Short mmCIF file of C-alpha atoms in Angstrom, two decimals:
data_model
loop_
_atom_site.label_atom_id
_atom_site.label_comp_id
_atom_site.label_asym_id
_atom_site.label_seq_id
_atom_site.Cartn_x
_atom_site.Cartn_y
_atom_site.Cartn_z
CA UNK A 19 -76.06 -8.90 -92.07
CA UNK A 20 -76.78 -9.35 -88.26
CA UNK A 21 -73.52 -11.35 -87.96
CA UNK A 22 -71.26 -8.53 -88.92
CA UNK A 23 -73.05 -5.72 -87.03
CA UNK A 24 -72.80 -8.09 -83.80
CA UNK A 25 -68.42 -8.41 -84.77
CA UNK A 26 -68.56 -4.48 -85.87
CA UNK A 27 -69.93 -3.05 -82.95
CA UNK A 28 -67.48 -3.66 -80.25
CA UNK A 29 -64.62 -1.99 -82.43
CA UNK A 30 -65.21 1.20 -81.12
CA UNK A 31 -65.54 0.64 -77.59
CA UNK A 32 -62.60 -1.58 -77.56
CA UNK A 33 -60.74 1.43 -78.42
CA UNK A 34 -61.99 3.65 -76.39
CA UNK A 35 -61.19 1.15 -73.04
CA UNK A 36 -57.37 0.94 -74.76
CA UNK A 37 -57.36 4.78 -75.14
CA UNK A 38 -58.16 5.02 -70.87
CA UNK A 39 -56.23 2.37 -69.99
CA UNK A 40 -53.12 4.00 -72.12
CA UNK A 41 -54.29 7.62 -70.13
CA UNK A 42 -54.43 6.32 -66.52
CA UNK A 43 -51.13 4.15 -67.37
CA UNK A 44 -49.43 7.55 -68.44
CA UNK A 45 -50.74 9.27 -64.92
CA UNK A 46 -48.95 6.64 -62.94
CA UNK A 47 -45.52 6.43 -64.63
CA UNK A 48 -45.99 10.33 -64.33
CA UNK A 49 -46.66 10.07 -60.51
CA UNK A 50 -43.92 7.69 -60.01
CA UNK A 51 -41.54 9.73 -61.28
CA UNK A 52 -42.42 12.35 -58.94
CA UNK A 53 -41.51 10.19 -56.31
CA UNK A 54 -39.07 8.22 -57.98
CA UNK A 55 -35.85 10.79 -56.35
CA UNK A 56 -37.01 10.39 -53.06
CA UNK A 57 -37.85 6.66 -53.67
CA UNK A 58 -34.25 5.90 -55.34
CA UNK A 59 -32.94 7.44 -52.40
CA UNK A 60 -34.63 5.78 -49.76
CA UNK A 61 -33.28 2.57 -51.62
CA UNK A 62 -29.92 3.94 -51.86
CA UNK A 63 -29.86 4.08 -48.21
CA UNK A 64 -31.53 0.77 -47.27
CA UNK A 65 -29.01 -0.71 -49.99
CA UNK A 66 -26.33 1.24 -48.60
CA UNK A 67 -27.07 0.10 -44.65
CA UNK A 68 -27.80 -3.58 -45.97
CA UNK A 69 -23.84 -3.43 -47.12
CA UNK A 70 -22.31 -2.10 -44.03
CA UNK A 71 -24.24 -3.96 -41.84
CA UNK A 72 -26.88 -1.51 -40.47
CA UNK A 73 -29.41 -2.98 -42.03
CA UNK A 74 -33.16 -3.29 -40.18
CA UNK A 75 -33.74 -6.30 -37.97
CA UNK A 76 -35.67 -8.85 -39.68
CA UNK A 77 -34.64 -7.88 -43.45
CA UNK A 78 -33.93 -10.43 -45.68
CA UNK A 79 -30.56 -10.32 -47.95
CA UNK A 80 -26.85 -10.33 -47.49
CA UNK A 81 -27.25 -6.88 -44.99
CA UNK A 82 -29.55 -8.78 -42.88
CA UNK A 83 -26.99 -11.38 -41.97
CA UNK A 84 -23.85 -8.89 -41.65
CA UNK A 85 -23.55 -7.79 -37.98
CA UNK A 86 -21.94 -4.18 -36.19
CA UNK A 87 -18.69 -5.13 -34.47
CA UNK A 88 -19.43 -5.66 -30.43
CA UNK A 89 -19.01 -2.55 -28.35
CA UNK A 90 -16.17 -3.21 -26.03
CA UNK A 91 -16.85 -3.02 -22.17
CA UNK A 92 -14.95 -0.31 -20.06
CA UNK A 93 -12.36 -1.56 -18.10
CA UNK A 94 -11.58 -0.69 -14.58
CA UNK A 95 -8.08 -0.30 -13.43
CA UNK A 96 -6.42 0.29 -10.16
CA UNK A 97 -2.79 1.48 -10.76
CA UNK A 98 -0.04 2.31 -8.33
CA UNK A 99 3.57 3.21 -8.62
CA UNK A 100 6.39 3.43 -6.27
CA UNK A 101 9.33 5.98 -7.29
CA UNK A 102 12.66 6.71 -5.26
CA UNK A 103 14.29 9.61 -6.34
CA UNK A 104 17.74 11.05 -5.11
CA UNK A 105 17.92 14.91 -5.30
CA UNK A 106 19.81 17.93 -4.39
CA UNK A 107 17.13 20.12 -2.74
CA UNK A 108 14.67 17.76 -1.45
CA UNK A 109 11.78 20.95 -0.31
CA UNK A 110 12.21 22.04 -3.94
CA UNK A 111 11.71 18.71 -5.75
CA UNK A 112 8.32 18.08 -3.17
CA UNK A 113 6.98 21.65 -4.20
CA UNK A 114 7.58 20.57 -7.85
CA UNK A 115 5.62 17.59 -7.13
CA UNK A 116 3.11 18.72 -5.59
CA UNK A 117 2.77 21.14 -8.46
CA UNK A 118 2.40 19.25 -11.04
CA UNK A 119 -0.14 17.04 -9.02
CA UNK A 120 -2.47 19.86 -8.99
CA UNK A 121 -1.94 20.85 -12.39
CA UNK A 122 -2.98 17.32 -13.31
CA UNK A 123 -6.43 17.25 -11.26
CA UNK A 124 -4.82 15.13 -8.45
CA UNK A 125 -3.64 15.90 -5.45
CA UNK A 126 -1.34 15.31 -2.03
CA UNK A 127 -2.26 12.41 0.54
CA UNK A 128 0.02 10.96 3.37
CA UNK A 129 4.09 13.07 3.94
CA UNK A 130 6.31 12.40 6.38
CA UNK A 131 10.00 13.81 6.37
CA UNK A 132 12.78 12.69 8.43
CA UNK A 133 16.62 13.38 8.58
CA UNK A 134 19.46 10.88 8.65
CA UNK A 135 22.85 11.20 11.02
CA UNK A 136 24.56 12.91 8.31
CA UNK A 137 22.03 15.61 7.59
CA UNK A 138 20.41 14.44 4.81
CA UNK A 139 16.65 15.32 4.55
CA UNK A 140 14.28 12.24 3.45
CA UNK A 141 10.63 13.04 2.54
CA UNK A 142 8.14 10.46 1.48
CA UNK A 143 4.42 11.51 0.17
CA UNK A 144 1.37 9.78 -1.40
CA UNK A 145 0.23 11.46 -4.37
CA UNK A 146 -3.35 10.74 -6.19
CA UNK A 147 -3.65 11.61 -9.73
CA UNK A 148 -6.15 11.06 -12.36
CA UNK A 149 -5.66 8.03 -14.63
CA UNK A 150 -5.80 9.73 -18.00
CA UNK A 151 -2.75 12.01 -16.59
CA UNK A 152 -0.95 8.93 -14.88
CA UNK A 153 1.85 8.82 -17.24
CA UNK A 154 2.65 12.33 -17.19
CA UNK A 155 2.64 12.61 -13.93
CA UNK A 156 5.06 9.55 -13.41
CA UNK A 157 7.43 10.84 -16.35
CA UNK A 158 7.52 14.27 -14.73
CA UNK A 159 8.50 13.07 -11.28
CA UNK A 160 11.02 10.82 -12.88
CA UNK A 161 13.10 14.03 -14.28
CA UNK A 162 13.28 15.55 -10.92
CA UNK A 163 16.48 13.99 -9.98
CA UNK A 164 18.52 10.39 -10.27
CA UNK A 165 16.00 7.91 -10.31
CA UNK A 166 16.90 5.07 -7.77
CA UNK A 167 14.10 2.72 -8.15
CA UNK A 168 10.60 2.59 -9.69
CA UNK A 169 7.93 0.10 -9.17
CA UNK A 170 4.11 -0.07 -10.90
CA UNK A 171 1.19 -2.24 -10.75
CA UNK A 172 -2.18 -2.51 -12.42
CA UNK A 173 -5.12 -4.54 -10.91
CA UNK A 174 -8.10 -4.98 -13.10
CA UNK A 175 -11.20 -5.15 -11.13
CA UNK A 176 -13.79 -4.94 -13.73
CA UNK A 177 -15.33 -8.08 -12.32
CA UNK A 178 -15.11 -6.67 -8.96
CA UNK A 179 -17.18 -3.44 -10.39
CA UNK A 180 -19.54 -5.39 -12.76
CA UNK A 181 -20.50 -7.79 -9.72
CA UNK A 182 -20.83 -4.69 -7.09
CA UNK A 183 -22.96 -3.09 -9.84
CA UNK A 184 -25.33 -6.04 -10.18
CA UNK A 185 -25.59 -6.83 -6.45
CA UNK A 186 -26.80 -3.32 -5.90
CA UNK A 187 -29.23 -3.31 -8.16
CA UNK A 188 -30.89 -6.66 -7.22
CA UNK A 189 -30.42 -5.50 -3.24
CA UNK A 190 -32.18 -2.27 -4.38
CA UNK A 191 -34.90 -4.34 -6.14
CA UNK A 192 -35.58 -6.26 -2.89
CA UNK A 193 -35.76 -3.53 -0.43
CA UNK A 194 -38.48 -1.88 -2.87
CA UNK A 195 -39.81 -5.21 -2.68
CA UNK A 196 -39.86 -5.10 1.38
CA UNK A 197 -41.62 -2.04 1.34
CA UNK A 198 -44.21 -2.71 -0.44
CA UNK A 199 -45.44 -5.32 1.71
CA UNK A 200 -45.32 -3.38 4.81
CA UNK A 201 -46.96 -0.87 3.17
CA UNK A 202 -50.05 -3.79 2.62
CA UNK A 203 -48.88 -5.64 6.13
CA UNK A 204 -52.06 -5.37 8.52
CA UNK A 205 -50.76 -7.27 11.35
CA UNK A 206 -48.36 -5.63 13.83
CA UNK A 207 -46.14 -8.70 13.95
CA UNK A 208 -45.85 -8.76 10.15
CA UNK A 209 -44.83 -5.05 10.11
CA UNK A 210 -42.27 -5.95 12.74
CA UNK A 211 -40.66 -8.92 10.89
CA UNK A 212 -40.68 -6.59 7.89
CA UNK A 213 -38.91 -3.88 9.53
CA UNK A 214 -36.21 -5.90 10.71
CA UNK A 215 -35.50 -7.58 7.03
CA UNK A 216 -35.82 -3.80 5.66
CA UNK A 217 -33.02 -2.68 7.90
CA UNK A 218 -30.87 -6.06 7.11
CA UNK A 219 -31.46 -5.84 3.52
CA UNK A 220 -30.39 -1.64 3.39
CA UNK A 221 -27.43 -2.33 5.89
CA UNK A 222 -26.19 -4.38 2.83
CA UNK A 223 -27.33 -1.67 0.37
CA UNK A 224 -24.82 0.74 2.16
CA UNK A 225 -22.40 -1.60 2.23
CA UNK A 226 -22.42 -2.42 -1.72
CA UNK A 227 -22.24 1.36 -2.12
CA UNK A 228 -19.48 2.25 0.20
CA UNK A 229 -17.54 -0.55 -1.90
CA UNK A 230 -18.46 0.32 -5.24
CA UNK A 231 -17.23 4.03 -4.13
CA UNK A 232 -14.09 2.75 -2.99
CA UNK A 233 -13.63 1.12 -6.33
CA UNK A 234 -14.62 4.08 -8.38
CA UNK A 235 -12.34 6.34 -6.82
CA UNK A 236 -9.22 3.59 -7.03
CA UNK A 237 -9.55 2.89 -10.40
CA UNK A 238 -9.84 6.95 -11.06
CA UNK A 239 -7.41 7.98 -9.16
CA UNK A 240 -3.82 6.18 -9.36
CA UNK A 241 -1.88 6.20 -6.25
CA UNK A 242 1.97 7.14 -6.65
CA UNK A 243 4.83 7.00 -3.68
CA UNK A 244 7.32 9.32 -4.06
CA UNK A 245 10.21 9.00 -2.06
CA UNK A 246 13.04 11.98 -2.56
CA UNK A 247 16.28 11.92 -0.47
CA UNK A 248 19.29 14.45 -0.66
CA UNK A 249 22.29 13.38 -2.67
CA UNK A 250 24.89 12.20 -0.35
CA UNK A 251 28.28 13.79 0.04
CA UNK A 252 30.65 11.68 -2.57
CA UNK A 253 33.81 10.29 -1.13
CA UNK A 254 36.91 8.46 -2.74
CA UNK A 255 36.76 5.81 -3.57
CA UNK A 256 38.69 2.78 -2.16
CA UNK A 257 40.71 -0.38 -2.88
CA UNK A 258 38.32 -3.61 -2.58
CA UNK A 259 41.66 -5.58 -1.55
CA UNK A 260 43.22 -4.91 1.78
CA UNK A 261 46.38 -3.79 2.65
CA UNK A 262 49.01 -3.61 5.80
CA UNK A 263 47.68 -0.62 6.26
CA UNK A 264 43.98 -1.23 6.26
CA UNK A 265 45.04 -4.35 8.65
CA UNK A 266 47.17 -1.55 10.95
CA UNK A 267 43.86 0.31 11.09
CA UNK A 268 41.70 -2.07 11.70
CA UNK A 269 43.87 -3.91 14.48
CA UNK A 270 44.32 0.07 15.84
CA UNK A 271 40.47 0.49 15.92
CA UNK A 272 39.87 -2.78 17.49
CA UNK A 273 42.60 -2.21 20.21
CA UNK A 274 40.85 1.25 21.02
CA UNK A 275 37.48 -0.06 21.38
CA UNK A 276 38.85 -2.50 23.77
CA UNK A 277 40.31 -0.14 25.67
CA UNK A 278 37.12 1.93 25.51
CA UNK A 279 35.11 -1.08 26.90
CA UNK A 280 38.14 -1.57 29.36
CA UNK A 281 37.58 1.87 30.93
CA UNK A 282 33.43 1.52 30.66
CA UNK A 283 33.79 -1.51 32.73
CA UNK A 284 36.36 0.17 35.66
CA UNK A 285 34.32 2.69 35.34
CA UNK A 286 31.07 0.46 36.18
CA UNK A 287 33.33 -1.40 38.71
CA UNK A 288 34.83 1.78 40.51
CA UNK A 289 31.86 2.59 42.82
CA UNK A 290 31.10 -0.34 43.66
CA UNK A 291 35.36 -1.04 44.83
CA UNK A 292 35.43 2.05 46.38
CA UNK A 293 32.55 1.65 49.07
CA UNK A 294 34.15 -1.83 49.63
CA UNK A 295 37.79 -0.23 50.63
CA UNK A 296 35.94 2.22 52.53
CA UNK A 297 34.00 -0.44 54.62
CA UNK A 298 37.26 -2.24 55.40
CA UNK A 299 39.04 0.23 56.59
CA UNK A 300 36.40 1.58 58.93
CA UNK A 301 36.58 -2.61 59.86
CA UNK A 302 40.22 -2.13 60.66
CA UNK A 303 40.72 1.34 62.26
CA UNK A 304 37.33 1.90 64.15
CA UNK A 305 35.75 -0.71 64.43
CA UNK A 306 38.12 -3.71 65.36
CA UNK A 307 40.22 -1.93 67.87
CA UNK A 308 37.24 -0.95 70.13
CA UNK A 309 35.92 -4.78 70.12
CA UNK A 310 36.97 -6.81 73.63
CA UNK A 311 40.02 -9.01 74.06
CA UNK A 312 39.00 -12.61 75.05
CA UNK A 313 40.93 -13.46 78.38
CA UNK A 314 43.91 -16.08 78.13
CA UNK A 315 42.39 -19.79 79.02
CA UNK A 316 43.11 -21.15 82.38
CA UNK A 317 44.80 -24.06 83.62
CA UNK A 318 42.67 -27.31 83.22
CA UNK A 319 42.40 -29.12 86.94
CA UNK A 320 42.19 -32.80 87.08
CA UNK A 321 41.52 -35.47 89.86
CA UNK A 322 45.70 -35.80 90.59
CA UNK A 323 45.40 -31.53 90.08
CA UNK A 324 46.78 -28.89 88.09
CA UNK A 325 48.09 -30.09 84.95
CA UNK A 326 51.77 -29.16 84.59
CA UNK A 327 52.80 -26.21 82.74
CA UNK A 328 55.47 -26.72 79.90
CA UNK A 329 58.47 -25.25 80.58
CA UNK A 330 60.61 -23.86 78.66
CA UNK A 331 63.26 -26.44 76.77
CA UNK A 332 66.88 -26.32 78.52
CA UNK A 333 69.05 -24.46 76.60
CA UNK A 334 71.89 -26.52 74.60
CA UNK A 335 75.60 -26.38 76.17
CA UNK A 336 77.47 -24.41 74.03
CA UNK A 337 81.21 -25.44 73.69
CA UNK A 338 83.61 -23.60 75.98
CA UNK A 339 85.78 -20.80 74.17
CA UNK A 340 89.19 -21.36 73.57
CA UNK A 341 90.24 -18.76 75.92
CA UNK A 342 88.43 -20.35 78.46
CA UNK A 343 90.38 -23.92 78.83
CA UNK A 344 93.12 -22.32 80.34
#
């Protein structure tokens, strides 16, 4: 009788631990479902980052190993352009430029303007415009007139401004360095040496920055030459073969610049002939006549005396007339 009472008893305590563990199993499915929405989405998300790549560092799965594509570094460009561009009115195709410079955010450098033999006006000017309106600007300038010639170069310096960039900000680093020690120096000398490496060391500071300025406003401003000139008056045009009488011309035109250089030369010469004449005939008429006769030599004398004088030669007989016989 003992035996079952021992095996009976438990029955109904077994059921009542079933009956709790059923209730408190009921409150948490109940709680999770509370929080199942914003679970799920939570899950949605991680699931959804994990498949495009956005997943946390450190996760495990296929999103963990997927990567974001690299962001690209900026590049830095220095552009020019050189544009020659024949026109009709050159002062209205400059104010057109310069217009449209403005309008763009640029604006007008170096001009100089000069006129040929034949009247024609030649301007040339150095205009800076931003790069993002660079081609705009070019196209625009290229409409004003005949285009004659157009030249453009890009430099990419991005090395140039990444290196600058870096250099600065180590030379910045060491000049904070610098003065922190002279601000613990004790010793005069120290502060001296200290002072002398500060100034070295900010020198090339300012120099980094005056370069990395020059850079910066190259590569944002592009630098374009504009050259305008005045269309020329149009003549006929001409045979490439010559003719008699493009050989009569030309022989013409070389015989009158001979005679051109003829007459320059006389005319060099003439000056110079005429003081000449004058100083020989003052020679002949003034001068000369008033000079002193020498005196006729004398006789030379000898030991046996006066050398004889030559006579005159005898005159030959001449043959007696015929009237004269008689």
């Amino acid at each position: 009788m003992r035996t079952r009472r021992s095996v009976r008893r438990p029955a109904p305590a077994l059921a009542a631990l079933l009956l709790a563990a059923a209730l408190a199993l009921t409150g948490c499915s109940a709680g999770g479902d509370a929080s199942g929405g914003s679970n799920s989405a939570a899950d949605h998300g991680a699931d959804d980052k994990a498949v495009s790549g956005e997943a946390a560092p450190g996760g495990t799965g296929s999103g963990a190993k997927a990567t974001a594509p690299p962001k690209l570094a900026a590049s830095h460009i220095i552009r020019t352009a050189s544009l020659t561009v024949q026109v009709k009115d050159v002062p209205k195709a400059l104010e057109q430029a310069r217009t449209g410079t403005e309008n763009a955010g640029g604006y007008v450098g170096n001009e100089s303007t000069t006129r040929d033999a034949g009247g024609h006006e030649r301007t040339r000017v150095v205009l800076r415009v931003p790069v993002e309106k660079y081609d705009e600007v070019l196209a625009e300038l290229e409409g004003t007139g005949k285009l004659l010639d157009r030249s453009a170069k890009a430099e990419d310096v991005t090395d140039q401004v990444v290196d600058v960039e870096s250099r600065i900000t180590t030379q910045r680093a060491s000049v904070a360095r610098i003065r922190e020690l002279m601000d613990r120096a004790t010793k005069l000398s120290d502060v001296v040496t200290l002072e002398g490496e500060l100034g070295t060391r900010q020198a090339d500071l300012e120099s980094l920055l005056a370069r990395q300025k020059s850079l910066k406003d190259r590569t944002s401003l592009a630098t374009i030459t504009l050259s305008l000139s005045e269309t020329p008056v149009k003549k006929a045009a001409k045979d490439d073969d010559p003719g008699f009488v493009d050989a009569l011309a030309g022989g013409w035109s070389a015989f009158v610049t001979m005679l051109r250089w003829l007459a320059v030369a006389l005319g060099a010469v003439l000056p110079f002939a005429a003081v000449a004449a004058l100083i020989v005939l003052l020679w002949l008429r003034v001068v000369r006549p008033r000079l002193p006769r020498r005196p006729a030599p004398a006789p030379t004398a000898t030991a046996l005396g006066p050398l004889p004088t030559a006579r005159p030669a005898p005159e030959a007989a001449q043959p007696p007339a015929p009237g004269d016989r008689d």
